[in-house]
Protein backbone atom coordinates (compact mmCIF):
# COMPACT_ATOMS: atom_id res chain seq x y z
CA MET A 1 -37.08 -32.97 -13.27
CA ARG A 2 -35.57 -31.12 -16.18
CA PRO A 3 -38.09 -30.64 -19.00
CA PHE A 4 -37.40 -31.86 -22.53
CA THR A 5 -39.45 -32.33 -25.68
CA PHE A 6 -40.28 -35.86 -26.83
CA ALA A 7 -41.05 -37.04 -30.36
CA SER A 8 -41.65 -40.33 -32.21
CA PRO A 9 -40.71 -39.80 -35.87
CA ALA A 10 -42.17 -41.90 -38.66
CA THR A 11 -38.94 -42.77 -40.51
CA PRO A 12 -35.22 -43.16 -39.77
CA ALA A 13 -34.50 -40.07 -41.86
CA ASP A 14 -36.96 -38.03 -39.78
CA ALA A 15 -35.29 -39.28 -36.58
CA VAL A 16 -31.85 -38.32 -37.86
CA ARG A 17 -33.00 -34.81 -38.78
CA ALA A 18 -34.69 -34.35 -35.41
CA VAL A 19 -31.46 -35.12 -33.53
CA ALA A 20 -29.07 -33.43 -35.94
CA ASP A 21 -30.98 -30.15 -35.68
CA GLU A 22 -30.59 -29.96 -31.87
CA PRO A 23 -27.04 -30.22 -30.38
CA SER A 24 -28.26 -31.74 -27.11
CA ALA A 25 -30.86 -34.11 -28.62
CA VAL A 26 -30.54 -37.87 -28.07
CA PHE A 27 -32.00 -41.06 -29.52
CA LEU A 28 -34.05 -43.32 -27.23
CA GLY A 29 -34.11 -47.03 -28.05
CA GLY A 30 -34.53 -49.55 -25.25
CA GLY A 31 -33.52 -46.87 -22.75
CA THR A 32 -31.59 -49.22 -20.46
CA ASN A 33 -28.61 -46.87 -20.39
CA LEU A 34 -30.11 -43.48 -21.25
CA VAL A 35 -32.90 -43.55 -18.65
CA ASP A 36 -30.34 -44.18 -15.89
CA HIS A 37 -28.33 -41.20 -17.10
CA LEU A 38 -31.41 -38.98 -17.20
CA LYS A 39 -32.20 -39.89 -13.60
CA LEU A 40 -28.61 -39.28 -12.44
CA GLY A 41 -28.30 -35.96 -14.24
CA ILE A 42 -25.43 -37.15 -16.44
CA VAL A 43 -27.24 -36.05 -19.59
CA ARG A 44 -29.69 -33.15 -19.89
CA PRO A 45 -31.12 -33.26 -23.39
CA ALA A 46 -33.44 -30.63 -24.75
CA ARG A 47 -35.04 -33.22 -27.03
CA VAL A 48 -35.50 -37.00 -26.80
CA ILE A 49 -36.28 -38.85 -30.03
CA ASP A 50 -37.97 -42.24 -29.72
CA ILE A 51 -36.60 -44.60 -32.40
CA THR A 52 -38.39 -47.79 -31.36
CA GLY A 53 -40.82 -47.40 -34.24
CA VAL A 54 -38.28 -46.54 -36.95
CA THR A 55 -35.39 -49.03 -36.52
CA HIS A 56 -36.49 -52.42 -37.81
CA ALA A 57 -36.47 -55.53 -35.65
CA ALA A 58 -35.90 -58.25 -38.27
CA ILE A 59 -33.08 -60.78 -38.59
CA ARG A 60 -32.50 -61.96 -42.16
CA GLU A 61 -29.90 -63.97 -44.02
CA ALA A 62 -28.43 -62.49 -47.19
CA ALA A 63 -27.58 -64.56 -50.27
CA ASP A 64 -23.88 -64.62 -49.35
CA GLY A 65 -24.56 -66.01 -45.86
CA THR A 66 -24.32 -62.65 -44.07
CA LEU A 67 -26.71 -62.32 -41.14
CA VAL A 68 -28.30 -58.87 -41.15
CA ILE A 69 -29.71 -57.74 -37.79
CA GLY A 70 -31.99 -54.75 -37.43
CA ALA A 71 -30.96 -52.21 -34.81
CA GLY A 72 -34.36 -52.61 -33.14
CA VAL A 73 -33.90 -56.32 -32.42
CA ARG A 74 -33.99 -57.01 -28.68
CA ASN A 75 -30.93 -58.66 -27.12
CA SER A 76 -33.04 -61.52 -25.80
CA ASP A 77 -34.46 -62.25 -29.26
CA LEU A 78 -31.03 -62.23 -30.87
CA ALA A 79 -29.61 -64.57 -28.22
CA ALA A 80 -32.45 -67.03 -28.85
CA ASP A 81 -32.22 -66.96 -32.66
CA ARG A 82 -31.39 -70.44 -33.98
CA ARG A 83 -28.89 -69.11 -36.53
CA VAL A 84 -26.99 -67.20 -33.85
CA LEU A 85 -26.97 -70.18 -31.48
CA GLU A 86 -25.67 -72.55 -34.15
CA ARG A 87 -23.30 -70.35 -36.15
CA TYR A 88 -22.17 -67.64 -33.74
CA PRO A 89 -22.14 -69.20 -30.25
CA VAL A 90 -19.72 -66.52 -29.02
CA LEU A 91 -22.40 -63.89 -29.62
CA ALA A 92 -25.21 -65.86 -27.98
CA GLU A 93 -23.03 -66.48 -24.91
CA ALA A 94 -22.02 -62.82 -24.69
CA LEU A 95 -25.63 -61.66 -24.91
CA LEU A 96 -26.72 -64.07 -22.18
CA SER A 97 -23.86 -62.82 -19.97
CA GLY A 98 -25.17 -59.28 -20.06
CA ALA A 99 -27.40 -57.85 -17.33
CA SER A 100 -30.67 -59.53 -16.32
CA PRO A 101 -33.37 -61.19 -18.47
CA GLN A 102 -35.61 -58.18 -17.90
CA LEU A 103 -32.97 -55.78 -19.24
CA ARG A 104 -32.16 -58.07 -22.18
CA ASN A 105 -35.85 -57.94 -23.07
CA MET A 106 -35.56 -54.15 -23.40
CA ALA A 107 -32.01 -53.58 -24.68
CA THR A 108 -31.55 -53.28 -28.44
CA VAL A 109 -28.86 -54.43 -30.83
CA GLY A 110 -28.30 -50.87 -32.02
CA GLY A 111 -28.02 -49.41 -28.53
CA ASN A 112 -26.07 -52.05 -26.63
CA PRO A 113 -22.66 -51.44 -28.29
CA LEU A 114 -23.14 -47.70 -27.81
CA GLN A 115 -23.78 -47.77 -24.07
CA ARG A 116 -21.51 -45.52 -22.07
CA THR A 117 -19.08 -46.48 -19.34
CA ARG A 118 -20.30 -47.73 -15.96
CA CYS A 119 -17.40 -46.00 -14.15
CA VAL A 120 -18.60 -44.95 -10.69
CA TYR A 121 -17.05 -41.50 -11.12
CA PHE A 122 -18.76 -40.95 -14.48
CA GLN A 123 -22.08 -41.74 -12.80
CA ASP A 124 -21.43 -39.49 -9.79
CA VAL A 125 -22.04 -35.89 -10.87
CA THR A 126 -20.39 -34.58 -7.69
CA THR A 127 -16.94 -35.81 -8.85
CA PRO A 128 -14.69 -34.58 -11.66
CA CYS A 129 -14.90 -36.67 -14.85
CA ASN A 130 -13.40 -35.75 -18.22
CA LYS A 131 -15.87 -38.00 -20.03
CA ARG A 132 -18.87 -36.29 -18.46
CA SER A 133 -17.35 -32.79 -18.24
CA PRO A 134 -14.28 -32.39 -20.50
CA GLY A 135 -11.33 -30.74 -18.79
CA SER A 136 -12.54 -31.33 -15.24
CA GLY A 137 -10.12 -34.19 -14.46
CA CYS A 138 -10.29 -37.96 -13.94
CA SER A 139 -11.25 -39.02 -10.42
CA ALA A 140 -10.47 -42.66 -11.17
CA LEU A 141 -6.73 -42.02 -11.37
CA GLY A 142 -5.65 -42.62 -7.79
CA GLY A 143 -9.20 -43.51 -6.81
CA TYR A 144 -11.07 -46.83 -7.02
CA THR A 145 -9.63 -48.65 -10.01
CA ARG A 146 -10.68 -52.30 -9.70
CA HIS A 147 -12.92 -52.11 -12.77
CA HIS A 148 -10.71 -49.80 -14.80
CA ALA A 149 -8.47 -50.13 -17.84
CA ILE A 150 -5.05 -51.74 -18.08
CA LEU A 151 -4.74 -51.17 -21.85
CA GLY A 152 -5.19 -48.05 -23.96
CA ALA A 153 -5.96 -45.63 -21.12
CA SER A 154 -4.77 -42.04 -21.10
CA GLU A 155 -4.10 -39.44 -18.43
CA HIS A 156 -7.61 -38.16 -19.14
CA CYS A 157 -9.62 -41.36 -18.71
CA ALA A 158 -9.16 -44.95 -17.54
CA ALA A 159 -12.75 -46.16 -17.91
CA THR A 160 -13.68 -49.46 -19.57
CA HIS A 161 -16.38 -50.28 -22.08
CA PRO A 162 -19.21 -52.26 -20.44
CA SER A 163 -20.79 -54.14 -23.36
CA ASP A 164 -20.41 -57.95 -23.52
CA MET A 165 -22.05 -58.03 -26.93
CA ALA A 166 -19.48 -55.59 -28.33
CA VAL A 167 -16.58 -57.92 -27.45
CA ALA A 168 -18.19 -60.74 -29.40
CA LEU A 169 -18.97 -58.47 -32.36
CA SER A 170 -15.31 -57.50 -32.42
CA VAL A 171 -14.10 -61.08 -33.03
CA LEU A 172 -16.91 -61.65 -35.53
CA GLU A 173 -15.73 -58.57 -37.46
CA ALA A 174 -19.26 -57.22 -37.77
CA GLN A 175 -20.22 -54.29 -39.98
CA VAL A 176 -22.36 -51.40 -38.72
CA ARG A 177 -24.74 -49.60 -41.07
CA VAL A 178 -25.27 -45.98 -40.05
CA LEU A 179 -27.65 -43.31 -41.33
CA GLY A 180 -26.69 -39.70 -40.78
CA PRO A 181 -27.40 -36.20 -42.06
CA SER A 182 -25.04 -36.85 -44.99
CA GLY A 183 -26.50 -40.24 -45.88
CA GLU A 184 -25.58 -43.87 -45.19
CA ARG A 185 -22.17 -45.33 -44.44
CA ILE A 186 -20.72 -48.65 -43.25
CA VAL A 187 -18.39 -48.68 -40.22
CA PRO A 188 -16.30 -51.82 -39.54
CA PHE A 189 -17.05 -52.76 -35.95
CA GLY A 190 -13.37 -52.66 -35.01
CA GLU A 191 -13.32 -48.98 -35.97
CA LEU A 192 -16.53 -47.97 -34.22
CA HIS A 193 -15.14 -47.28 -30.73
CA ARG A 194 -12.35 -44.90 -29.75
CA LEU A 195 -9.61 -44.98 -27.17
CA PRO A 196 -9.83 -42.00 -24.80
CA GLY A 197 -6.75 -40.04 -25.84
CA ASP A 198 -7.33 -36.33 -25.25
CA HIS A 199 -11.08 -36.58 -25.89
CA PRO A 200 -12.60 -39.27 -23.66
CA GLU A 201 -16.03 -37.65 -24.02
CA ARG A 202 -16.20 -39.22 -27.51
CA ASP A 203 -16.90 -42.94 -27.18
CA THR A 204 -17.27 -43.71 -30.89
CA VAL A 205 -16.54 -42.34 -34.34
CA LEU A 206 -20.25 -41.59 -34.89
CA GLU A 207 -21.14 -37.97 -35.50
CA HIS A 208 -24.04 -36.25 -33.78
CA GLY A 209 -27.26 -37.33 -35.45
CA GLU A 210 -25.92 -40.58 -36.88
CA LEU A 211 -28.21 -43.53 -36.21
CA VAL A 212 -27.25 -47.22 -36.24
CA THR A 213 -29.80 -49.01 -38.45
CA GLU A 214 -28.31 -52.51 -38.88
CA ILE A 215 -25.44 -54.72 -37.79
CA SER A 216 -24.23 -57.44 -40.17
CA LEU A 217 -22.31 -60.61 -39.32
CA PRO A 218 -20.17 -62.15 -42.08
CA ALA A 219 -20.91 -65.77 -42.95
CA PRO A 220 -19.29 -67.93 -40.24
CA TRP A 221 -15.87 -69.39 -40.98
CA THR A 222 -15.88 -71.53 -37.83
CA ARG A 223 -18.32 -72.70 -35.18
CA ARG A 224 -15.61 -73.02 -32.56
CA SER A 225 -16.25 -69.84 -30.64
CA ALA A 226 -16.95 -68.92 -27.03
CA TYR A 227 -17.31 -66.03 -24.61
CA ARG A 228 -16.24 -66.16 -20.99
CA LYS A 229 -16.89 -63.42 -18.44
CA VAL A 230 -15.21 -63.11 -15.05
CA ARG A 231 -17.01 -60.85 -12.58
CA ASP A 232 -17.39 -60.16 -8.89
CA ARG A 233 -20.73 -61.93 -8.65
CA ALA A 234 -22.56 -64.45 -10.81
CA SER A 235 -25.31 -62.16 -12.09
CA TYR A 236 -25.95 -58.56 -13.04
CA ALA A 237 -22.30 -57.50 -12.81
CA PHE A 238 -19.93 -56.03 -15.37
CA ALA A 239 -16.81 -57.86 -16.43
CA LEU A 240 -13.53 -57.56 -14.59
CA VAL A 241 -12.13 -59.44 -17.59
CA SER A 242 -13.92 -61.14 -20.45
CA ILE A 243 -12.63 -63.10 -23.42
CA ALA A 244 -14.20 -63.73 -26.84
CA VAL A 245 -12.49 -66.28 -29.10
CA ALA A 246 -13.21 -67.79 -32.52
CA VAL A 247 -10.77 -70.41 -33.81
CA SER A 248 -10.44 -73.05 -36.52
CA MET A 249 -8.24 -76.14 -36.41
CA SER A 250 -6.27 -77.76 -39.25
CA SER A 251 -6.36 -81.48 -39.98
CA GLU A 252 -2.84 -81.67 -38.49
CA GLY A 253 -4.12 -80.45 -35.13
CA ARG A 254 -2.71 -76.94 -35.47
CA ILE A 255 -4.55 -73.67 -34.98
CA GLY A 256 -5.76 -72.33 -38.30
CA ASP A 257 -7.33 -68.90 -38.16
CA VAL A 258 -8.04 -67.32 -34.79
CA ARG A 259 -9.57 -64.12 -33.46
CA VAL A 260 -9.41 -62.93 -29.87
CA ALA A 261 -10.87 -59.93 -28.07
CA PHE A 262 -10.74 -58.83 -24.43
CA GLY A 263 -13.46 -57.01 -22.52
CA GLY A 264 -13.18 -55.17 -19.22
CA VAL A 265 -9.60 -54.07 -19.88
CA ALA A 266 -9.88 -50.99 -22.12
CA HIS A 267 -12.02 -48.05 -23.21
CA LYS A 268 -13.23 -50.20 -26.15
CA PRO A 269 -13.45 -53.92 -26.97
CA TRP A 270 -9.77 -54.84 -27.24
CA ARG A 271 -8.90 -56.90 -30.31
CA ALA A 272 -5.87 -58.99 -29.33
CA LEU A 273 -3.93 -58.93 -32.60
CA ARG A 274 -0.57 -59.78 -31.00
CA ALA A 275 -2.06 -62.83 -29.31
CA GLU A 276 -3.61 -63.94 -32.59
CA GLU A 277 -0.23 -63.72 -34.34
CA VAL A 278 1.37 -65.97 -31.72
CA LEU A 279 -1.44 -68.53 -31.93
CA ARG A 280 -1.96 -68.76 -35.67
CA GLY A 281 -0.44 -71.93 -37.17
CA ALA A 282 0.89 -73.25 -33.85
CA ARG A 283 0.14 -76.50 -32.07
CA PRO A 284 -2.07 -75.74 -29.04
CA ASP A 285 -0.81 -76.24 -25.50
CA ASP A 286 -0.77 -74.28 -22.26
CA ALA A 287 2.67 -72.82 -22.92
CA LEU A 288 1.45 -71.40 -26.25
CA PHE A 289 -1.69 -69.94 -24.67
CA ARG A 290 0.37 -68.29 -21.96
CA SER A 291 2.80 -66.86 -24.54
CA ALA A 292 -0.09 -65.43 -26.56
CA ALA A 293 -1.53 -63.69 -23.51
CA GLU A 294 1.86 -62.36 -22.46
CA ALA A 295 2.46 -60.94 -25.95
CA GLU A 296 -0.86 -59.08 -25.84
CA LEU A 297 -0.51 -57.86 -22.27
CA ALA A 298 3.15 -56.81 -22.46
CA GLU A 299 2.06 -53.16 -22.77
CA ALA A 300 -0.56 -53.33 -20.00
CA ARG A 301 -0.32 -50.48 -17.52
CA PRO A 302 -2.23 -51.42 -14.36
CA LEU A 303 -3.38 -48.67 -12.05
CA GLU A 304 -2.75 -48.21 -8.36
CA GLY A 305 -5.76 -47.23 -6.34
CA LEU A 306 -7.53 -46.91 -3.04
CA ASP A 307 -8.83 -50.46 -3.48
CA GLY A 308 -5.42 -52.03 -4.17
CA GLY A 309 -5.39 -51.31 -7.88
CA ASN A 310 -6.10 -53.56 -10.86
CA ALA A 311 -2.80 -55.35 -11.55
CA PHE A 312 -4.69 -58.59 -10.84
CA LYS A 313 -6.30 -58.24 -14.28
CA ILE A 314 -3.09 -59.31 -16.03
CA PRO A 315 -2.88 -62.84 -14.55
CA LEU A 316 -6.68 -63.08 -14.62
CA ALA A 317 -6.80 -62.32 -18.34
CA THR A 318 -3.93 -64.76 -18.97
CA ARG A 319 -5.68 -67.63 -17.18
CA THR A 320 -9.06 -66.89 -18.72
CA LEU A 321 -7.69 -66.79 -22.26
CA ALA A 322 -5.87 -70.07 -21.69
CA ALA A 323 -9.03 -71.71 -20.36
CA VAL A 324 -11.14 -70.66 -23.35
CA LEU A 325 -8.48 -71.69 -25.89
CA ARG A 326 -7.96 -75.03 -24.15
CA GLU A 327 -11.67 -75.74 -24.38
CA LEU A 328 -12.09 -74.66 -28.00
CA THR A 329 -9.00 -76.32 -29.45
CA ALA A 330 -9.87 -79.64 -27.78
CA ALA A 331 -13.47 -79.65 -29.01
CA GLU A 332 -14.60 -82.12 -31.66
CA GLY A 333 -15.44 -80.84 -35.12
CA GLU A 334 -15.92 -77.31 -36.34
């Protein structure tokens, strides 16, 4: 055991001050990620600040149709919300793909997108890891790479982001409300996470002491959306590849607007803008779906490794995207 102080502030502002004043302090929400890291010795905070009583757990609809979700809402409650099930099926499916029911009952909306990588080397304090200890090296490069990145990696880190929910929030173009020492700000969800570059220890653009208070979903523009996750086993496993898609169809049977994001392939939820450009306005068929995937994955850089590497993710992502698009574009109605 390594001792730390523990506090439960009365307000979000008090929580922010308590963390901002101590460089090694951390927020504790559901604890499904942080508690593991405390046990493994990955993090050694001097202060732990409980925010379960200060981040609200309400889901409300604004006048413009925006769905505003408190950071304290549990993943299981959000997945079961009627408005989410009916208007944002991609989000409900992503939430239900994540972890076990017991963990979903604890995990929070504010914490889930901020969870850290599940890379085996990051979680093993006996191995070098630039994300855990900057400048020490990346053990994954040349090591076990099955679950690692094929897009956006750097020579310093090839880890992938583990959140299913975050992939869905990417295609929904959510907005994140943050409270920090300098006040409130709104971060577009697509700008929240970072690629590793030279500083893989920084997962997001949030500064120390900034607290997620709400996540907002714009009014739905389509109800044709889905999330599909491919993994090594049917339950309690992280994605090898996952796909989130939202699409609308024109009266002429062409694809109208479309948004696509990949999970399990990069350091952050990967918004597939090249694929979207290929798809938009075209008549759907398997050749089109394959072309869209190829356009997005043209810059993929699979890794070799002790386990045979992860080049298999390219055809896997191609087939999975095609399957989801085939299903959504053939569905009746919006």
